[in-house]
Amino acid sequence: MERTMYPLDPKEMPTAWYNILPDLPQPLPPERHPVTKEPCPLDMPLPPPLFPDAINKQEFSKERYIEIPEEVQSIYRLWRPTPLYRAHRLEKALSTPAKIFYKYEGVSPAGSHKPNTAVAQAYYAKKEGFKRLATETGAGQWGSALAMGAMFFGLELKVYMVRVSYNQKPYRRMLMETWGAQCVPSPSPDTEVGRRILKENPDSTGSLGIAISEAIEDAFAHDDTKYSIGSVTNHVLLHQTIVGEECRKQMEMADAYPDIIVGCIGGGSNFAGQFLPWIRDKISGAKPDLRVICAEPQACPSLTKGPYTWDYGDEAGLAPILKMYTLGHTFVPPPVHAGGLRYHGMAPIICHLYKLGLVEARAEHQLATFKAGVTFARTEGIISAPEPNHAIKVVIDEALACKESGEAKTILLAHSGHGHFDLAAYDEYLSGRLKDYEYPEEKVKEALASLPQIT
Amino acid sequence: MERTMYPLDPKEMPTAWYNILPDLPQPLPPERHPVTKEPCPLDMPLPPPLFPDAINKQEFSKERYIEIPEEVQSIYRLWRPTPLYRAHRLEKALSTPAKIFYKYEGVSPAGSHKPNTAVAQAYYAKKEGFKRLATETGAGQWGSALAMGAMFFGLELKVYMVRVSYNQKPYRRMLMETWGAQCVPSPSPDTEVGRRILKENPDSTGSLGIAISEAIEDAFAHDDTKYSIGSVTNHVLLHQTIVGEECRKQMEMADAYPDIIVGCIGGGSNFAGQFLPWIRDKISGAKPDLRVICAEPQACPSLTKGPYTWDYGDEAGLAPILKMYTLGHTFVPPPVHAGGLRYHGMAPIICHLYKLGLVEARAEHQLATFKAGVTFARTEGIISAPEPNHAIKVVIDEALACKESGEAKTILLAHSGHGHFDLAAYDEYLSGRLKDYEYPEEKVKEALASLPQIT
């Protein structure tokens, strides 16, 4: 019998998240205050206190392992441990000697990795006595995950959803509502900033930057409310390490260790959750040859094209200033289907590792990623979201390189979720209507001109 | 640690399907020929030979176990064994002493139990040298599963999809196309029957009966093509027993045996796949108190309202005449969202067991099933398809009865799949637009008037 799935017994599910901060070869550049632009001490939560205390502490923790509260573990167990698969059929279709594995987060009720942090963030907010959460969402992936997380702890949730997506993609809105959250199109008449923008432009289709501003304003305006974010920050990456921690145990079951780990990056949390628990072996020198490849869209290539500099985490300039590879916080990427990869910057931890030469990056065109996604669907069965299709494209390239060189490398794919809500994009691809977007060099140049001035 | 998931090691996946036929306390009434209306010998495949030989043999096999071909097992392993869960959160929400378990088929790439038979049917067609399959689909659940099955064996597939669904529910059509199948709206200009109907009524929205006729005509018209069906027949129920066979092992891991098993029935294959491997214990006398409850829609209540009589399996009268509880083969049920439960008859095996008093049946209204589905989503996280919501309704009723009586019964739910393509129905429910349909007594009376006359 050819072994395909490596399920981890629920009793073996890791009970701690892995924190890379103490293992970094050089410390992460400190965040800067959005108004004063001065460095903030690492052990002091930034004003404004957007997050619960426990989250602020995790953001800068020096502990290598942080225990996952039993209440969070208990919800993780509704779908975790997630399966690790060996992609025998894809390997055969490519005639590659490479061994391809994939860890699949699509089995969560929300269909992606996002609940790993949503559940944790909701738990801490509840524990500290808050009643409500506010957040933004683009295509709705994060909003629906947090809707589920908030529901489990009896928290109210208001999601500000970018209006163009709210109108075009009603299914994730319905998902949020089924789990009991309130979802409004952004800009909305419910906040100061929303009213201002609607007054200036009643037909505004919104942007993630506006939605963030609305969610933050909402959290500020209500004492019982905290803001919640779905990627980029250290604590989100921390919560996602449950993925890689599980995967290490499963790869051991398969008697395998990856030569190459591949994942897609938007804000970076999905892939960091997988690779951080492995890259410590590279940092420590135990596995110096381990390669980690980040896949990003050609339409929004932060790592491969952006400068490493100081920039706001959000468009409105309310969030901390972070040292990132960035295309500029006012940059609006072309409308590729991989909505989760349309972020101007990148998680500071990933940027830091990229700067240190510990991870690689590759930018892919939309059409090629859908071609890869269809190959995956027609061999492994799973219809993937447009985001992981970027990683699948890179995996296939690496597997074909193995065919060329005759090397039987072990490739591990971080598969972040299914594409059940993205079938219209597949339809566009299959009917020849899907197109590529060139890297919008001029727009980036313009956006980079408005970076915060840090001396 | 509270145990939630009972994953079965892939090495423990059953390697044989369970065939109930030799264990029935009385033999199943033989099928009758659609034209001569004479009983057909059980060991003779009915003309016309719609199915591959191996399938025809399985339909009337006397073997208790039929080995699952290694090629089929290998594809099952892309998502099987499927998980068994203990519904702790639902139990708590209901304050019931009952122990609720559910076996979840939503993890298959097509999102339901349907691939269990789709893969097997595609395998046998391929093995016997056929190049193509033809089938019909209503809402697209079965068509997409067979698209996946056909793809794995390099078979072409043409799906005749009821036109009203083709237009209203494009996502499952896209799913079929992503897996490489051709999907056309039925009635289509591609068949004699389709052209005839389009000539009479160019705006025909189609029906499952018409689509079946088109698929059968297609299979007849091509020597390299076989017809494939997604429920009702004995061989489909047989292939689905992988679900119950796995579940027996998992319930043993949980040190539990069900007092009550609940599932939804349309053609009956999903639920029979779960309960047949258990009901043999009731037939043998080992577990005389085991209760098996079939949940059907009030809008299409074959078991609870139909007579037990001879009727065609399809609307056009091309398929064999079966002894069934039926509402009449010309009956068109009201448009409830549970498209998979809108079948006029019922699997003969289930009808036989119902007649013998070995299984019970209960009819549920749509609104109550969505209420149950939302309760499930807000406790267990999973958004269920409208079909299993019928079963969830019954499970909740039984669990509340336990609360009343103080009995800690063990309830096992056959959960057939997720509702990712049914969110518009949840939206209707949550916004108060969803309505119930009364049992259409007059229409049934009319349909029952056109039953085949069997002397």
CSV table of C-alpha atoms in Angstrom, one decimal, chain B residues 25-431:
chain,number,residue,atom,x,y,z
B,25,PRO,CA,-34.3,-11.5,6.5
B,26,GLN,CA,-36.4,-11.8,3.3
B,27,PRO,CA,-35.1,-11.4,-0.2
B,28,LEU,CA,-35.4,-8.1,-2.1
B,29,PRO,CA,-38.3,-8.1,-4.5
B,30,PRO,CA,-36.8,-8.6,-8.0
B,31,GLU,CA,-36.7,-5.7,-10.4
B,32,ARG,CA,-39.0,-5.7,-13.4
B,33,HIS,CA,-38.2,-5.0,-17.0
B,34,PRO,CA,-39.4,-1.4,-18.0
B,35,VAL,CA,-41.0,-2.7,-21.2
B,36,THR,CA,-42.2,-6.2,-20.6
B,37,LYS,CA,-42.9,-5.4,-16.9
B,38,GLU,CA,-41.9,-9.1,-16.1
B,39,PRO,CA,-39.7,-9.9,-13.1
B,40,CYS,CA,-36.1,-10.2,-14.0
B,41,PRO,CA,-34.0,-13.1,-12.7
B,42,LEU,CA,-31.8,-11.7,-9.9
B,43,ASP,CA,-28.6,-13.1,-11.5
B,44,MET,CA,-29.2,-11.6,-14.9
B,45,PRO,CA,-28.3,-8.0,-15.7
B,46,LEU,CA,-31.3,-6.1,-16.9
B,47,PRO,CA,-31.5,-5.0,-20.5
B,48,PRO,CA,-30.5,-2.5,-21.5
B,49,PRO,CA,-26.9,-3.0,-20.3
B,50,LEU,CA,-26.4,0.5,-19.1
B,51,PHE,CA,-23.6,-0.3,-16.7
B,52,PRO,CA,-20.3,-2.1,-16.9
B,53,ASP,CA,-20.4,-5.9,-16.3
B,54,ALA,CA,-18.8,-5.7,-12.9
B,55,ILE,CA,-21.4,-3.2,-11.7
B,56,ASN,CA,-24.2,-5.4,-13.0
B,57,LYS,CA,-22.8,-8.3,-11.0
B,58,GLN,CA,-22.5,-6.3,-7.9
B,59,GLU,CA,-26.1,-5.2,-8.2
B,60,PHE,CA,-27.3,-8.7,-7.5
B,61,SER,CA,-24.3,-10.2,-5.7
B,62,LYS,CA,-24.7,-12.9,-3.0
B,63,GLU,CA,-21.2,-12.2,-1.5
B,64,ARG,CA,-21.3,-10.6,1.9
B,65,TYR,CA,-18.0,-8.7,1.2
B,66,ILE,CA,-16.8,-7.4,-2.1
B,67,GLU,CA,-13.1,-6.4,-2.3
B,68,ILE,CA,-12.4,-2.8,-3.1
B,69,PRO,CA,-9.9,-2.8,-6.0
B,70,GLU,CA,-6.5,-1.4,-5.1
B,71,GLU,CA,-6.9,1.3,-7.7
B,72,VAL,CA,-10.1,2.5,-6.0
B,73,GLN,CA,-8.6,2.3,-2.5
B,74,SER,CA,-5.6,4.4,-3.7
B,75,ILE,CA,-8.0,7.2,-4.7
B,76,TYR,CA,-10.1,6.8,-1.6
B,77,ARG,CA,-6.9,7.5,0.4
B,78,LEU,CA,-6.8,11.0,-1.0
B,79,TRP,CA,-9.4,11.9,1.7
B,80,ARG,CA,-10.3,8.6,3.4
B,81,PRO,CA,-10.6,7.5,6.2
B,82,THR,CA,-12.9,10.4,6.9
B,83,PRO,CA,-13.1,11.7,10.4
B,84,LEU,CA,-15.5,10.7,13.1
B,85,TYR,CA,-16.2,13.5,15.6
B,86,ARG,CA,-17.8,13.7,19.0
B,87,ALA,CA,-20.1,16.7,19.1
B,88,HIS,CA,-19.2,18.0,22.6
B,89,ARG,CA,-20.2,21.5,21.8
B,90,LEU,CA,-23.5,20.7,20.4
B,91,GLU,CA,-24.2,18.4,23.4
B,92,LYS,CA,-23.4,21.3,25.8
B,93,ALA,CA,-25.5,23.7,23.9
B,94,LEU,CA,-28.5,21.3,24.1
B,95,SER,CA,-27.7,20.5,27.8
B,96,THR,CA,-28.3,16.9,26.8
B,97,PRO,CA,-26.9,13.8,28.5
B,98,ALA,CA,-26.8,12.2,25.0
B,99,LYS,CA,-23.5,11.4,23.4
B,100,ILE,CA,-23.6,12.7,19.8
B,101,PHE,CA,-21.1,11.4,17.2
B,102,TYR,CA,-20.9,12.4,13.6
B,103,LYS,CA,-19.1,10.8,10.7
B,104,TYR,CA,-18.2,13.6,8.2
B,105,GLU,CA,-18.0,13.0,4.5
B,106,GLY,CA,-17.5,16.7,3.7
B,107,VAL,CA,-13.7,16.3,3.6
B,108,SER,CA,-13.7,14.7,0.1
B,109,PRO,CA,-12.5,17.0,-2.7
B,110,ALA,CA,-16.1,17.1,-4.0
B,111,GLY,CA,-17.4,17.9,-0.5
B,112,SER,CA,-19.8,15.0,-0.1
B,113,HIS,CA,-20.0,11.2,0.1
B,114,LYS,CA,-20.7,10.9,-3.7
B,115,PRO,CA,-17.1,10.2,-4.8
B,116,ASN,CA,-17.2,6.9,-2.9
B,117,THR,CA,-19.2,5.4,-5.7
B,118,ALA,CA,-18.1,7.8,-8.5
B,119,VAL,CA,-14.5,6.6,-8.2
B,120,ALA,CA,-15.6,2.9,-8.2
B,121,GLN,CA,-17.9,3.3,-11.2
B,122,ALA,CA,-15.3,5.1,-13.2
B,123,TYR,CA,-12.8,2.4,-12.4
B,124,TYR,CA,-14.9,-0.4,-13.6
B,125,ALA,CA,-15.8,1.4,-16.8
B,126,LYS,CA,-12.2,2.1,-17.5
B,127,LYS,CA,-11.2,-1.5,-16.7
B,128,GLU,CA,-13.7,-2.8,-19.2
B,129,GLY,CA,-12.4,-0.7,-21.9
B,130,PHE,CA,-14.9,2.1,-22.1
B,131,LYS,CA,-13.7,5.7,-22.9
B,132,ARG,CA,-16.6,7.8,-21.8
B,133,LEU,CA,-19.3,8.2,-19.1
B,134,ALA,CA,-22.6,10.0,-19.4
B,135,THR,CA,-24.7,11.0,-16.4
B,136,GLU,CA,-27.3,13.5,-15.3
B,137,THR,CA,-27.2,15.9,-12.4
B,138,GLY,CA,-29.6,18.1,-10.6
B,139,ALA,CA,-27.9,20.7,-8.4
B,140,GLY,CA,-24.5,19.3,-9.5
B,141,GLN,CA,-23.4,17.4,-6.4
B,142,TRP,CA,-23.3,14.0,-8.2
B,143,GLY,CA,-22.0,15.5,-11.5
B,144,SER,CA,-19.1,17.1,-9.8
B,145,ALA,CA,-18.2,13.9,-7.9
B,146,LEU,CA,-18.3,11.9,-11.1
B,147,ALA,CA,-16.2,14.5,-12.9
B,148,MET,CA,-13.6,13.9,-10.3
B,149,GLY,CA,-13.9,10.1,-10.5
B,150,ALA,CA,-13.7,10.1,-14.3
B,151,MET,CA,-10.7,12.4,-14.3
B,152,PHE,CA,-8.7,10.0,-12.1
B,153,PHE,CA,-9.1,7.3,-14.7
B,154,GLY,CA,-8.7,9.4,-17.8
B,155,LEU,CA,-12.3,8.9,-18.9
B,156,GLU,CA,-14.3,11.6,-20.7
B,157,LEU,CA,-17.5,12.6,-19.0
B,158,LYS,CA,-20.6,14.4,-20.3
B,159,VAL,CA,-23.0,15.7,-17.6
B,160,TYR,CA,-26.5,16.7,-18.5
B,161,MET,CA,-27.4,19.3,-15.9
B,162,VAL,CA,-31.0,20.3,-15.3
B,163,ARG,CA,-31.1,23.7,-17.0
B,164,VAL,CA,-32.6,25.7,-14.1
B,165,SER,CA,-29.7,24.6,-11.9
B,166,TYR,CA,-27.2,25.1,-14.7
B,167,ASN,CA,-28.3,28.7,-14.9
B,168,GLN,CA,-28.9,29.4,-11.2
B,169,LYS,CA,-26.0,27.4,-9.7
B,170,PRO,CA,-22.9,28.0,-11.9
B,171,TYR,CA,-20.4,27.0,-9.2
B,172,ARG,CA,-20.8,23.2,-9.4
B,173,ARG,CA,-20.7,23.5,-13.2
B,174,MET,CA,-17.3,25.3,-12.8
B,175,LEU,CA,-16.2,22.5,-10.4
B,176,MET,CA,-17.0,19.9,-13.1
B,177,GLU,CA,-15.1,21.8,-15.7
B,178,THR,CA,-12.1,22.3,-13.5
B,179,TRP,CA,-11.9,18.6,-13.2
B,180,GLY,CA,-12.2,18.3,-17.0
B,181,ALA,CA,-15.8,17.2,-17.6
B,182,GLN,CA,-18.2,18.6,-20.2
B,183,CYS,CA,-21.4,20.0,-18.7
B,184,VAL,CA,-24.4,21.0,-20.8
B,185,PRO,CA,-27.7,22.3,-19.8
B,186,SER,CA,-30.6,19.8,-20.2
B,187,PRO,CA,-32.7,19.7,-22.3
B,188,SER,CA,-29.8,20.0,-24.8
B,189,PRO,CA,-29.7,20.0,-28.6
B,190,ASP,CA,-27.2,17.1,-28.3
B,191,THR,CA,-29.8,14.3,-28.0
B,192,GLU,CA,-33.0,13.2,-29.7
B,193,VAL,CA,-35.0,13.6,-26.6
B,194,GLY,CA,-33.4,17.0,-25.9
B,195,ARG,CA,-34.2,18.3,-29.4
B,196,ARG,CA,-37.8,17.0,-29.2
B,197,ILE,CA,-38.4,18.8,-25.9
B,198,LEU,CA,-36.7,22.0,-27.0
B,199,LYS,CA,-38.8,22.0,-30.2
B,200,GLU,CA,-42.0,21.7,-28.1
B,201,ASN,CA,-40.8,24.2,-25.5
B,202,PRO,CA,-37.7,26.2,-26.3
B,203,ASP,CA,-37.8,27.7,-22.7
B,204,SER,CA,-37.9,24.4,-20.9
B,205,THR,CA,-36.1,24.6,-17.6
B,206,GLY,CA,-35.6,20.8,-17.6
B,207,SER,CA,-36.0,18.2,-15.0
B,208,LEU,CA,-34.0,15.3,-13.6
B,209,GLY,CA,-36.2,12.9,-15.6
B,210,ILE,CA,-35.3,14.6,-18.9
B,211,ALA,CA,-31.6,14.7,-17.9
B,212,ILE,CA,-31.6,11.0,-17.1
B,213,SER,CA,-33.2,10.3,-20.5
B,214,GLU,CA,-30.6,12.4,-22.2
B,215,ALA,CA,-27.7,10.6,-20.4
B,216,ILE,CA,-29.1,7.2,-21.1
B,217,GLU,CA,-29.6,8.1,-24.8
B,218,ASP,CA,-26.1,9.3,-25.0
B,219,ALA,CA,-24.8,6.1,-23.5
B,220,PHE,CA,-26.8,4.0,-25.9
B,221,ALA,CA,-25.6,6.1,-28.9
B,222,HIS,CA,-22.0,5.6,-28.2
B,223,ASP,CA,-20.3,2.1,-28.0
B,224,ASP,CA,-17.5,3.5,-25.9
B,225,THR,CA,-19.8,5.0,-23.3
B,226,LYS,CA,-21.5,3.7,-20.2
B,227,TYR,CA,-24.2,5.4,-18.1
B,228,SER,CA,-23.5,6.1,-14.4
B,229,ILE,CA,-26.0,6.8,-11.6
B,230,GLY,CA,-25.4,8.4,-8.2
B,231,SER,CA,-27.9,6.8,-5.9
B,232,VAL,CA,-30.9,4.4,-5.5
B,233,THR,CA,-29.4,1.2,-7.0
B,234,ASN,CA,-27.9,-1.6,-4.9
B,235,HIS,CA,-24.4,-1.2,-6.3
B,236,VAL,CA,-24.3,2.5,-5.3
B,237,LEU,CA,-25.4,1.7,-1.7
B,238,LEU,CA,-22.7,-1.1,-1.7
B,239,HIS,CA,-19.9,1.4,-2.6
B,240,GLN,CA,-21.1,3.8,0.1
B,241,THR,CA,-20.7,1.1,2.8
B,242,ILE,CA,-17.0,2.1,3.1
B,243,VAL,CA,-18.5,4.9,5.3
B,244,GLY,CA,-20.2,2.6,7.8
B,245,GLU,CA,-17.3,0.1,7.8
B,246,GLU,CA,-14.9,2.8,8.7
B,247,CYS,CA,-17.2,4.2,11.3
B,248,ARG,CA,-17.6,0.9,13.1
B,249,LYS,CA,-13.8,0.9,13.7
B,250,GLN,CA,-13.9,4.5,14.8
B,251,MET,CA,-16.8,4.0,17.2
B,252,GLU,CA,-14.9,1.1,18.7
B,253,MET,CA,-11.9,3.5,19.3
B,254,ALA,CA,-14.4,5.7,21.1
B,255,ASP,CA,-15.6,2.7,23.1
B,256,ALA,CA,-19.2,3.4,21.9
B,257,TYR,CA,-22.0,1.7,20.1
B,258,PRO,CA,-24.9,3.8,18.7
B,259,ASP,CA,-28.4,3.5,20.2
B,260,ILE,CA,-29.7,5.6,17.3
B,261,ILE,CA,-28.3,6.2,13.9
B,262,VAL,CA,-29.7,9.2,11.9
B,263,GLY,CA,-29.2,10.2,8.3
B,264,CYS,CA,-31.0,12.0,5.5
B,265,ILE,CA,-32.4,10.2,2.5
B,266,GLY,CA,-33.0,11.3,-1.1
B,267,GLY,CA,-32.1,8.3,-3.2
B,268,GLY,CA,-30.8,6.8,0.0
B,269,SER,CA,-27.2,5.9,-0.7
B,270,ASN,CA,-25.5,8.2,1.7
B,271,PHE,CA,-27.4,7.0,4.8
B,272,ALA,CA,-27.5,3.4,3.7
B,273,GLY,CA,-23.7,3.5,3.3
B,274,GLN,CA,-23.5,4.4,7.0
B,275,PHE,CA,-26.3,2.2,8.5
B,276,LEU,CA,-26.2,-1.0,6.5
B,277,PRO,CA,-23.0,-2.2,8.2
B,278,TRP,CA,-24.7,-1.6,11.6
B,279,ILE,CA,-28.2,-2.9,10.8
B,280,ARG,CA,-26.9,-6.4,10.3
B,281,ASP,CA,-26.5,-6.5,14.1
B,282,LYS,CA,-30.2,-5.8,14.4
B,283,ILE,CA,-31.1,-8.4,11.8
B,284,SER,CA,-28.9,-11.0,13.5
B,285,GLY,CA,-30.5,-10.2,16.9
B,286,ALA,CA,-27.2,-9.1,18.4
B,287,LYS,CA,-28.5,-5.5,18.8
B,288,PRO,CA,-32.3,-5.7,18.7
B,289,ASP,CA,-32.8,-2.2,20.2
B,290,LEU,CA,-30.8,-0.4,17.6
B,291,ARG,CA,-32.9,2.4,16.0
B,292,VAL,CA,-32.2,3.7,12.5
B,293,ILE,CA,-34.0,6.9,11.6
B,294,CYS,CA,-34.3,8.2,8.0
B,295,ALA,CA,-34.9,12.0,7.6
B,296,GLU,CA,-36.7,13.2,4.5
B,297,PRO,CA,-38.2,16.5,3.5
B,298,GLN,CA,-41.9,17.3,4.1
B,299,ALA,CA,-41.9,18.5,0.5
B,300,CYS,CA,-40.9,15.0,-0.8
B,301,PRO,CA,-41.8,12.4,1.8
B,302,SER,CA,-41.5,9.1,-0.1
B,303,LEU,CA,-41.2,6.8,3.0
B,304,THR,CA,-43.7,8.6,5.3
B,305,LYS,CA,-46.4,9.3,2.7
B,306,GLY,CA,-45.9,7.2,-0.4
B,307,PRO,CA,-47.4,3.8,-1.0
B,308,TYR,CA,-45.1,0.7,-1.3
B,309,THR,CA,-45.6,-0.2,-4.9
B,310,TRP,CA,-44.0,-0.7,-8.3
B,311,ASP,CA,-42.7,2.3,-10.1
B,312,TYR,CA,-40.1,3.4,-12.6
B,313,GLY,CA,-36.7,4.6,-11.3
B,314,ASP,CA,-36.8,7.6,-13.7
B,315,GLU,CA,-39.5,9.9,-15.1
B,316,ALA,CA,-39.2,8.8,-18.7
B,317,GLY,CA,-39.8,5.1,-17.8
B,318,LEU,CA,-36.5,3.8,-19.4
B,319,ALA,CA,-35.1,2.5,-16.1
B,320,PRO,CA,-36.1,-0.7,-14.4
B,321,ILE,CA,-39.4,-0.9,-12.4
B,322,LEU,CA,-38.6,-1.1,-8.7
B,323,LYS,CA,-40.6,-2.0,-5.6
B,324,MET,CA,-40.4,1.3,-3.7
B,325,TYR,CA,-42.2,3.8,-1.5
B,326,THR,CA,-42.9,6.3,-4.2
B,327,LEU,CA,-44.7,9.6,-4.8
B,328,GLY,CA,-44.9,8.6,-8.5
B,329,HIS,CA,-42.2,8.9,-11.1
B,330,THR,CA,-43.8,12.0,-12.7
B,331,PHE,CA,-44.0,13.8,-9.4
B,332,VAL,CA,-42.0,17.1,-9.4
B,333,PRO,CA,-41.3,18.1,-5.8
B,334,PRO,CA,-41.4,21.8,-4.6
B,335,PRO,CA,-38.1,23.6,-5.0
B,336,VAL,CA,-36.6,23.0,-1.5
B,337,HIS,CA,-32.9,23.8,-1.2
B,338,ALA,CA,-32.1,20.1,-0.4
B,339,GLY,CA,-31.9,19.2,-4.1
B,340,GLY,CA,-30.4,15.9,-3.2
B,341,LEU,CA,-33.6,14.9,-1.4
B,342,ARG,CA,-35.9,15.7,-4.3
B,343,TYR,CA,-36.4,12.2,-5.6
B,344,HIS,CA,-39.8,10.6,-6.1
B,345,GLY,CA,-38.8,7.1,-4.9
B,346,MET,CA,-36.2,5.6,-2.6
B,347,ALA,CA,-33.5,2.9,-2.8
B,348,PRO,CA,-35.3,-0.5,-2.9
B,349,ILE,CA,-33.1,-1.8,-0.1
B,350,ILE,CA,-34.2,1.0,2.3
B,351,CYS,CA,-37.8,0.5,1.3
B,352,HIS,CA,-37.6,-3.2,2.0
B,353,LEU,CA,-36.1,-2.6,5.4
B,354,TYR,CA,-38.7,0.1,6.2
B,355,LYS,CA,-41.5,-2.4,5.2
B,356,LEU,CA,-39.9,-5.0,7.5
B,357,GLY,CA,-40.0,-2.5,10.3
B,358,LEU,CA,-36.2,-2.4,10.7
B,359,VAL,CA,-35.8,1.4,10.0
B,360,GLU,CA,-38.0,4.4,10.9
B,361,ALA,CA,-38.6,7.5,8.9
B,362,ARG,CA,-39.4,11.1,9.8
B,363,ALA,CA,-40.3,14.1,7.5
B,364,GLU,CA,-39.0,17.5,8.3
B,365,HIS,CA,-39.9,21.1,7.1
B,366,GLN,CA,-37.2,23.2,5.5
B,367,LEU,CA,-37.2,26.0,8.0
B,368,ALA,CA,-36.7,23.7,10.9
B,369,THR,CA,-33.8,22.0,9.2
B,370,PHE,CA,-32.0,25.3,8.5
B,371,LYS,CA,-32.5,26.3,12.1
B,372,ALA,CA,-30.9,23.0,13.1
B,373,GLY,CA,-28.1,23.6,10.6
B,374,VAL,CA,-27.3,27.0,12.1
B,375,THR,CA,-27.2,25.5,15.6
B,376,PHE,CA,-24.8,23.0,14.3
B,377,ALA,CA,-22.6,25.6,12.5
B,378,ARG,CA,-22.6,27.8,15.7
B,379,THR,CA,-21.5,24.9,17.9
B,380,GLU,CA,-19.5,22.5,15.8
B,381,GLY,CA,-18.2,25.1,13.3
B,382,ILE,CA,-19.1,23.1,10.2
B,383,ILE,CA,-21.6,24.7,7.7
B,384,SER,CA,-23.6,21.7,6.5
B,385,ALA,CA,-25.4,21.2,3.2
B,386,PRO,CA,-29.2,21.5,3.3
B,387,GLU,CA,-29.6,17.7,3.0
B,388,PRO,CA,-27.7,16.7,6.2
B,389,ASN,CA,-29.5,19.6,8.0
B,390,HIS,CA,-32.6,17.3,7.9
B,391,ALA,CA,-30.6,14.7,9.8
B,392,ILE,CA,-29.3,17.2,12.2
B,393,LYS,CA,-32.8,18.3,13.0
B,394,VAL,CA,-33.7,14.8,14.0
B,395,VAL,CA,-30.5,14.3,16.0
B,396,ILE,CA,-31.3,17.5,18.0
B,397,ASP,CA,-34.9,16.3,18.6
B,398,GLU,CA,-33.6,12.9,19.9
B,399,ALA,CA,-30.9,14.6,22.0
B,400,LEU,CA,-33.6,16.9,23.6
B,401,ALA,CA,-35.8,13.8,24.2
B,402,CYS,CA,-32.8,12.4,26.1
B,403,LYS,CA,-32.6,15.6,28.1
B,404,GLU,CA,-36.3,15.1,29.0
B,405,SER,CA,-35.9,11.4,29.9
B,406,GLY,CA,-32.4,11.7,31.4
B,407,GLU,CA,-31.1,9.0,29.2
B,408,ALA,CA,-27.5,9.2,28.0
B,409,LYS,CA,-28.1,7.6,24.6
B,410,THR,CA,-25.4,7.4,22.0
B,411,ILE,CA,-26.6,9.1,18.7
B,412,LEU,CA,-24.6,8.7,15.5
B,413,LEU,CA,-25.2,11.2,12.7
B,414,ALA,CA,-24.4,10.3,9.1
B,415,HIS,CA,-23.1,13.7,7.9
B,416,SER,CA,-23.0,13.7,4.1
B,417,GLY,CA,-21.3,16.9,3.3
B,418,HIS,CA,-20.6,20.6,3.6
B,419,GLY,CA,-22.7,23.6,2.5
B,420,HIS,CA,-20.0,25.7,0.8
B,421,PHE,CA,-22.1,25.9,-2.4
B,422,ASP,CA,-25.4,26.4,-0.5
B,423,LEU,CA,-24.7,29.7,1.3
B,424,ALA,CA,-27.4,31.5,-0.7
B,425,ALA,CA,-29.9,29.2,1.0
B,426,TYR,CA,-28.5,30.1,4.5
B,427,ASP,CA,-28.8,33.8,3.4
B,428,GLU,CA,-32.4,33.3,2.6
B,429,TYR,CA,-33.0,31.6,5.9
B,430,LEU,CA,-31.2,34.2,8.0
B,431,SER,CA,-32.9,37.1,6.2
